[in-house]
Amino acid sequence: MVSEEQVLEALSNIQDPDLGRDIVSLGFVKNLKIDGEAVSFALELTTPACPVKEAFRSDAQRLVGAIDGVGSVDVTMTAMAPKPKTGNDIDTLKKVGAVIAVSSCKGGVGKSTVAAQLARAIQREGHKVGLLDIDLYGPSLPTLFHVQQPDVFMRHNLIQPLEIDGLKTMSLGYMIGDKPAVMRGPMVSNYTMQLLRQTEWGELDYLIIDMPPGTGDIQLTLVQQAALDGAIIVTTPQALSLVDVARGILMFESTDVPVLGMVENMAYFECDQCSTRHHIFGTGSDLLKNRFGLDILAQLPILPGISDASKKSSGADIEAFSTLAENLHREIGKRRIDAEPKPEVTSIDGHVQIKWPDGKVNAIPNKTLRTSCQCALCINEYTSEAILDPGSVPEDIKVEGIQPLGNYAVAISWSDGHSSGIFSWEHMRGITATA
Ligand code: ADP
């Protein structure tokens, strides 16, 4: 008779490529039953949209099927229930699996295009998706979806989303047109909150929120109230402002919203004669990776018509959109299981100590780390020349606070009043390697 140990041993050969561990130690195998020659179990993945789902299923079938004495293998694929949305008292979002904000530091970088096309790409994977456009400074859903001020209905005091080719949408633009809203702060915030709280989404796998650009009070209120599962920051090589990117990261992470990665829009132009990719504005992705340790989830081409999201099939021929959706699922999955060991960063005796997951410990003197700061106040972001004079940093500078930023960096506030620095793991590894 086949034993549980044999089955688990066979399954432990399946590695999760994103989490870097085998599926048995990750606790994915559930309900293992052995009845004579029949083996059945469930594989519970971090997200129903797990990109490697089918590979897991067939590997599990094959490996367990190859055990001596196994006659049949029944694998059920399930996914972890979304975590209860703590702090989210918004009833209309209670049945939404994941709420993702698409944000940008500046207007006009293609944030709405990314939000709409991401929603379509996830919808094409077979998920129920909603898209909420609360960019009051220029709501663009009406343009992207070719709908101009449609009738918006209320039912039991709740706003009914407009379904466009299977995608549930709501936009302030449906009510005020696609002109930027000229309103005072409190009015803007009332409208935004009303759309967020009172749109009846029903059951959704994903709600994508097209946020107003920037990091002001309205954005912060939204982030806090919506209990977001994650945020994506959209930028373009030509509008790449590192100060603003850092502000965006700090706004989300300070409210416990993980920044899942960045999207570089208008990253290149592909010549239709020679198919060469021309990065006409240069590329900011290496810089972003180095400075903040964040992954680029997708690089989008400059393409006329890329913003048309009016049909389910819109954007289906643009590979970067499906890559974006896949990478988003991966990042959400990683955060759900939280399996990636993180370095521990602490302040000890004039040093910042980093205990790496492999057990190695490094200590960087406070002054060395402070003067290596890569933020835009310390380094000119266009010329990369140093702005900070190391002599101006006190020898006995102290750490006043360390804030972990997801699994990529920490933000440190210093006794000289400086707090805009983000120190990525890569950056600190670099310092310790050369020390
Ligand atoms: P945002 O929401 O950041 O203001 P939008 O998505 O509304 O940006 O895009 C601004 C303008 O740029 C729109 O006219 C849009 O069609 C265009 N655009 C966005 N991304 C691209 C791209 N990759 N290629 C060509 N045009 C684009």
Tab-separated table of N, CA, C and O and ligand atoms in Angstrom, residues 102-116 133 135 137-141 143-144 210-211 213 234 236 264-268 300-308 321, ligand 1:
chain	number	residue	atom	x	y	z
A	102	VAL	N	-3.586	51.301	-9.528
A	102	VAL	CA	-2.605	51.668	-10.545
A	102	VAL	C	-2.376	53.159	-10.373
A	102	VAL	O	-3.306	53.960	-10.451
A	103	SER	N	-1.127	53.492	-10.088
A	103	SER	CA	-0.844	54.845	-9.663
A	103	SER	C	0.287	55.414	-10.512
A	103	SER	O	1.018	54.673	-11.163
A	104	SER	N	0.420	56.717	-10.517
A	104	SER	CA	1.578	57.308	-11.191
A	104	SER	C	1.941	58.582	-10.468
A	104	SER	O	1.140	59.129	-9.718
A	105	CYS	N	3.166	59.009	-10.683
A	105	CYS	CA	3.616	60.203	-9.971
A	105	CYS	C	3.155	61.437	-10.705
A	105	CYS	O	2.894	62.475	-10.121
A	106	LYS	N	3.050	61.325	-12.007
A	106	LYS	CA	2.662	62.470	-12.835
A	106	LYS	C	1.496	62.073	-13.719
A	106	LYS	O	1.284	60.878	-13.963
A	107	GLY	N	0.768	63.064	-14.252
A	107	GLY	CA	-0.314	62.778	-15.194
A	107	GLY	C	0.264	62.534	-16.584
A	107	GLY	O	1.406	62.897	-16.868
A	108	GLY	N	-0.511	61.883	-17.426
A	108	GLY	CA	-0.137	61.734	-18.829
A	108	GLY	C	0.896	60.665	-19.129
A	108	GLY	O	1.402	60.591	-20.238
A	109	VAL	N	1.221	59.805	-18.156
A	109	VAL	CA	2.236	58.774	-18.409
A	109	VAL	C	1.619	57.457	-18.903
A	109	VAL	O	2.332	56.509	-19.197
A	110	GLY	N	0.268	57.433	-18.968
A	110	GLY	CA	-0.387	56.226	-19.459
A	110	GLY	C	-0.941	55.355	-18.346
A	110	GLY	O	-1.221	54.167	-18.548
A	111	LYS	N	-1.155	55.934	-17.193
A	111	LYS	CA	-1.674	55.178	-16.047
A	111	LYS	C	-3.038	54.564	-16.368
A	111	LYS	O	-3.269	53.388	-16.103
A	112	SER	N	-3.926	55.380	-16.975
A	112	SER	CA	-5.268	54.871	-17.266
A	112	SER	C	-5.217	53.775	-18.325
A	112	SER	O	-5.957	52.795	-18.267
A	113	THR	N	-4.325	53.950	-19.299
A	113	THR	CA	-4.150	52.935	-20.333
A	113	THR	C	-3.726	51.612	-19.686
A	113	THR	O	-4.282	50.554	-19.969
A	114	VAL	N	-2.758	51.689	-18.778
A	114	VAL	CA	-2.265	50.480	-18.121
A	114	VAL	C	-3.381	49.849	-17.280
A	114	VAL	O	-3.601	48.638	-17.327
A	115	ALA	N	-4.117	50.688	-16.526
A	115	ALA	CA	-5.183	50.157	-15.665
A	115	ALA	C	-6.219	49.416	-16.517
A	115	ALA	O	-6.609	48.281	-16.206
A	116	ALA	N	-6.652	50.047	-17.613
A	116	ALA	CA	-7.702	49.459	-18.448
A	116	ALA	C	-7.201	48.190	-19.142
A	116	ALA	O	-7.903	47.168	-19.172
A	133	ASP	N	-12.378	54.104	-12.126
A	133	ASP	CA	-11.552	55.249	-12.530
A	133	ASP	C	-11.878	56.423	-11.605
A	133	ASP	O	-12.957	57.011	-11.706
A	135	ASP	N	-9.642	58.955	-11.234
A	135	ASP	CA	-8.697	60.015	-11.562
A	135	ASP	C	-9.510	61.265	-11.886
A	135	ASP	O	-9.873	61.504	-13.037
A	137	TYR	N	-8.791	64.257	-12.034
A	137	TYR	CA	-8.159	65.345	-12.774
A	137	TYR	C	-8.219	65.116	-14.271
A	137	TYR	O	-7.796	65.923	-15.049
A	138	GLY	N	-8.725	64.008	-14.689
A	138	GLY	CA	-8.849	63.736	-16.112
A	138	GLY	C	-9.330	62.325	-16.284
A	138	GLY	O	-8.590	61.469	-16.740
A	139	PRO	N	-10.580	62.051	-15.864
A	139	PRO	CA	-11.062	60.670	-15.969
A	139	PRO	C	-11.027	60.224	-17.417
A	139	PRO	O	-11.518	60.926	-18.299
A	140	SER	N	-10.422	59.101	-17.705
A	140	SER	CA	-10.249	58.748	-19.106
A	140	SER	C	-10.995	57.495	-19.520
A	140	SER	O	-10.941	57.106	-20.673
A	141	LEU	N	-11.705	56.867	-18.589
A	141	LEU	CA	-12.469	55.676	-18.989
A	141	LEU	C	-13.414	55.946	-20.165
A	141	LEU	O	-13.493	55.129	-21.084
A	143	THR	N	-13.067	57.760	-22.665
A	143	THR	CA	-12.318	57.739	-23.924
A	143	THR	C	-11.806	56.339	-24.232
A	143	THR	O	-11.928	55.855	-25.360
A	144	LEU	N	-11.260	55.668	-23.225
A	144	LEU	CA	-10.675	54.342	-23.466
A	144	LEU	C	-11.737	53.318	-23.864
A	144	LEU	O	-11.457	52.350	-24.552
A	210	ASP	N	-7.943	52.951	-10.992
A	210	ASP	CA	-7.139	53.952	-11.689
A	210	ASP	C	-7.107	55.191	-10.788
A	210	ASP	O	-8.080	55.926	-10.685
A	211	MET	N	-5.995	55.373	-10.100
A	211	MET	CA	-5.882	56.399	-9.054
A	211	MET	C	-5.613	57.791	-9.632
A	211	MET	O	-5.042	57.908	-10.711
A	213	PRO	N	-3.238	60.871	-10.131
A	213	PRO	CA	-1.771	60.879	-10.053
A	213	PRO	C	-1.277	61.642	-8.831
A	213	PRO	O	-1.966	62.532	-8.328
A	234	VAL	N	3.130	53.400	-12.422
A	234	VAL	CA	3.415	53.531	-13.857
A	234	VAL	C	4.304	54.748	-14.058
A	234	VAL	O	4.065	55.808	-13.480
A	236	THR	N	7.239	56.655	-17.141
A	236	THR	CA	7.807	56.588	-18.496
A	236	THR	C	9.253	57.045	-18.394
A	236	THR	O	9.589	57.784	-17.465
A	264	GLU	N	6.941	50.315	-16.963
A	264	GLU	CA	7.558	51.375	-17.741
A	264	GLU	C	6.780	51.504	-19.046
A	264	GLU	O	6.841	50.624	-19.901
A	265	ASN	N	6.030	52.590	-19.153
A	265	ASN	CA	5.227	52.793	-20.363
A	265	ASN	C	6.049	53.596	-21.372
A	265	ASN	O	6.980	54.295	-21.003
A	266	MET	N	5.657	53.499	-22.628
A	266	MET	CA	6.342	54.189	-23.732
A	266	MET	C	7.847	53.919	-23.646
A	266	MET	O	8.676	54.808	-23.835
A	267	ALA	N	8.178	52.670	-23.321
A	267	ALA	CA	9.575	52.313	-23.093
A	267	ALA	C	10.364	52.255	-24.397
A	267	ALA	O	11.552	52.547	-24.420
A	268	TYR	N	9.689	51.872	-25.465
A	268	TYR	CA	10.404	51.764	-26.742
A	268	TYR	C	9.419	51.851	-27.897
A	268	TYR	O	8.203	51.776	-27.717
A	300	LEU	N	6.084	48.680	-21.850
A	300	LEU	CA	5.106	48.781	-22.929
A	300	LEU	C	5.649	49.617	-24.082
A	300	LEU	O	6.329	50.615	-23.858
A	301	PRO	N	5.327	49.210	-25.307
A	301	PRO	CA	5.808	49.975	-26.465
A	301	PRO	C	4.990	51.245	-26.686
A	301	PRO	O	3.881	51.367	-26.166
A	302	ILE	N	5.559	52.153	-27.445
A	302	ILE	CA	4.776	53.301	-27.922
A	302	ILE	C	4.015	52.780	-29.137
A	302	ILE	O	4.627	52.270	-30.079
A	303	LEU	N	2.712	52.853	-29.078
A	303	LEU	CA	1.919	52.231	-30.131
A	303	LEU	C	0.614	53.011	-30.298
A	303	LEU	O	-0.130	53.155	-29.327
A	304	PRO	N	0.340	53.490	-31.500
A	304	PRO	CA	-0.931	54.176	-31.674
A	304	PRO	C	-2.061	53.183	-31.400
A	304	PRO	O	-1.950	52.004	-31.739
A	305	GLY	N	-3.104	53.627	-30.759
A	305	GLY	CA	-4.253	52.749	-30.531
A	305	GLY	C	-4.111	51.852	-29.326
A	305	GLY	O	-5.011	51.081	-29.007
A	306	ILE	N	-3.000	51.949	-28.615
A	306	ILE	CA	-2.752	51.051	-27.475
A	306	ILE	C	-3.772	51.272	-26.361
A	306	ILE	O	-4.018	50.403	-25.533
A	307	SER	N	-4.383	52.463	-26.339
A	307	SER	CA	-5.280	52.793	-25.225
A	307	SER	C	-6.712	52.297	-25.443
A	307	SER	O	-7.520	52.377	-24.519
A	308	ASP	N	-7.028	51.810	-26.631
A	308	ASP	CA	-8.400	51.351	-26.885
A	308	ASP	C	-8.656	50.063	-26.098
A	308	ASP	O	-8.047	49.040	-26.350
A	321	PHE	N	0.951	43.134	-22.178
A	321	PHE	CA	-0.191	43.187	-21.264
A	321	PHE	C	-0.391	41.838	-20.560
A	321	PHE	O	-0.690	41.799	-19.369
B	1	ADP	P1	-2.712	59.049	-17.602
B	1	ADP	O1	-3.803	58.217	-17.051
B	1	ADP	O2	-1.392	58.804	-16.954
B	1	ADP	O3	-3.047	60.510	-17.661
B	1	ADP	P2	-3.439	58.028	-20.248
B	1	ADP	O4	-3.529	56.553	-20.186
B	1	ADP	O5	-4.729	58.806	-20.246
B	1	ADP	O6	-2.460	58.604	-19.126
B	1	ADP	O7	-2.555	58.371	-21.523
B	1	ADP	C1	-2.238	59.719	-21.899
B	1	ADP	C2	-2.181	59.790	-23.430
B	1	ADP	O8	-1.070	59.041	-23.908
B	1	ADP	C3	-3.418	59.206	-24.092
B	1	ADP	O9	-3.696	59.959	-25.249
B	1	ADP	C4	-2.974	57.798	-24.462
B	1	ADP	O10	-3.672	57.270	-25.575
B	1	ADP	C5	-1.505	57.995	-24.796
B	1	ADP	N1	-0.677	56.812	-24.504
B	1	ADP	C6	-0.528	56.178	-23.330
B	1	ADP	N2	0.329	55.136	-23.428
B	1	ADP	C7	0.745	55.111	-24.721
B	1	ADP	C8	1.634	54.258	-25.465
B	1	ADP	N3	2.289	53.247	-24.870
B	1	ADP	N4	1.802	54.524	-26.786
B	1	ADP	C9	1.152	55.551	-27.387
B	1	ADP	N5	0.301	56.385	-26.730
B	1	ADP	C10	0.089	56.175	-25.415
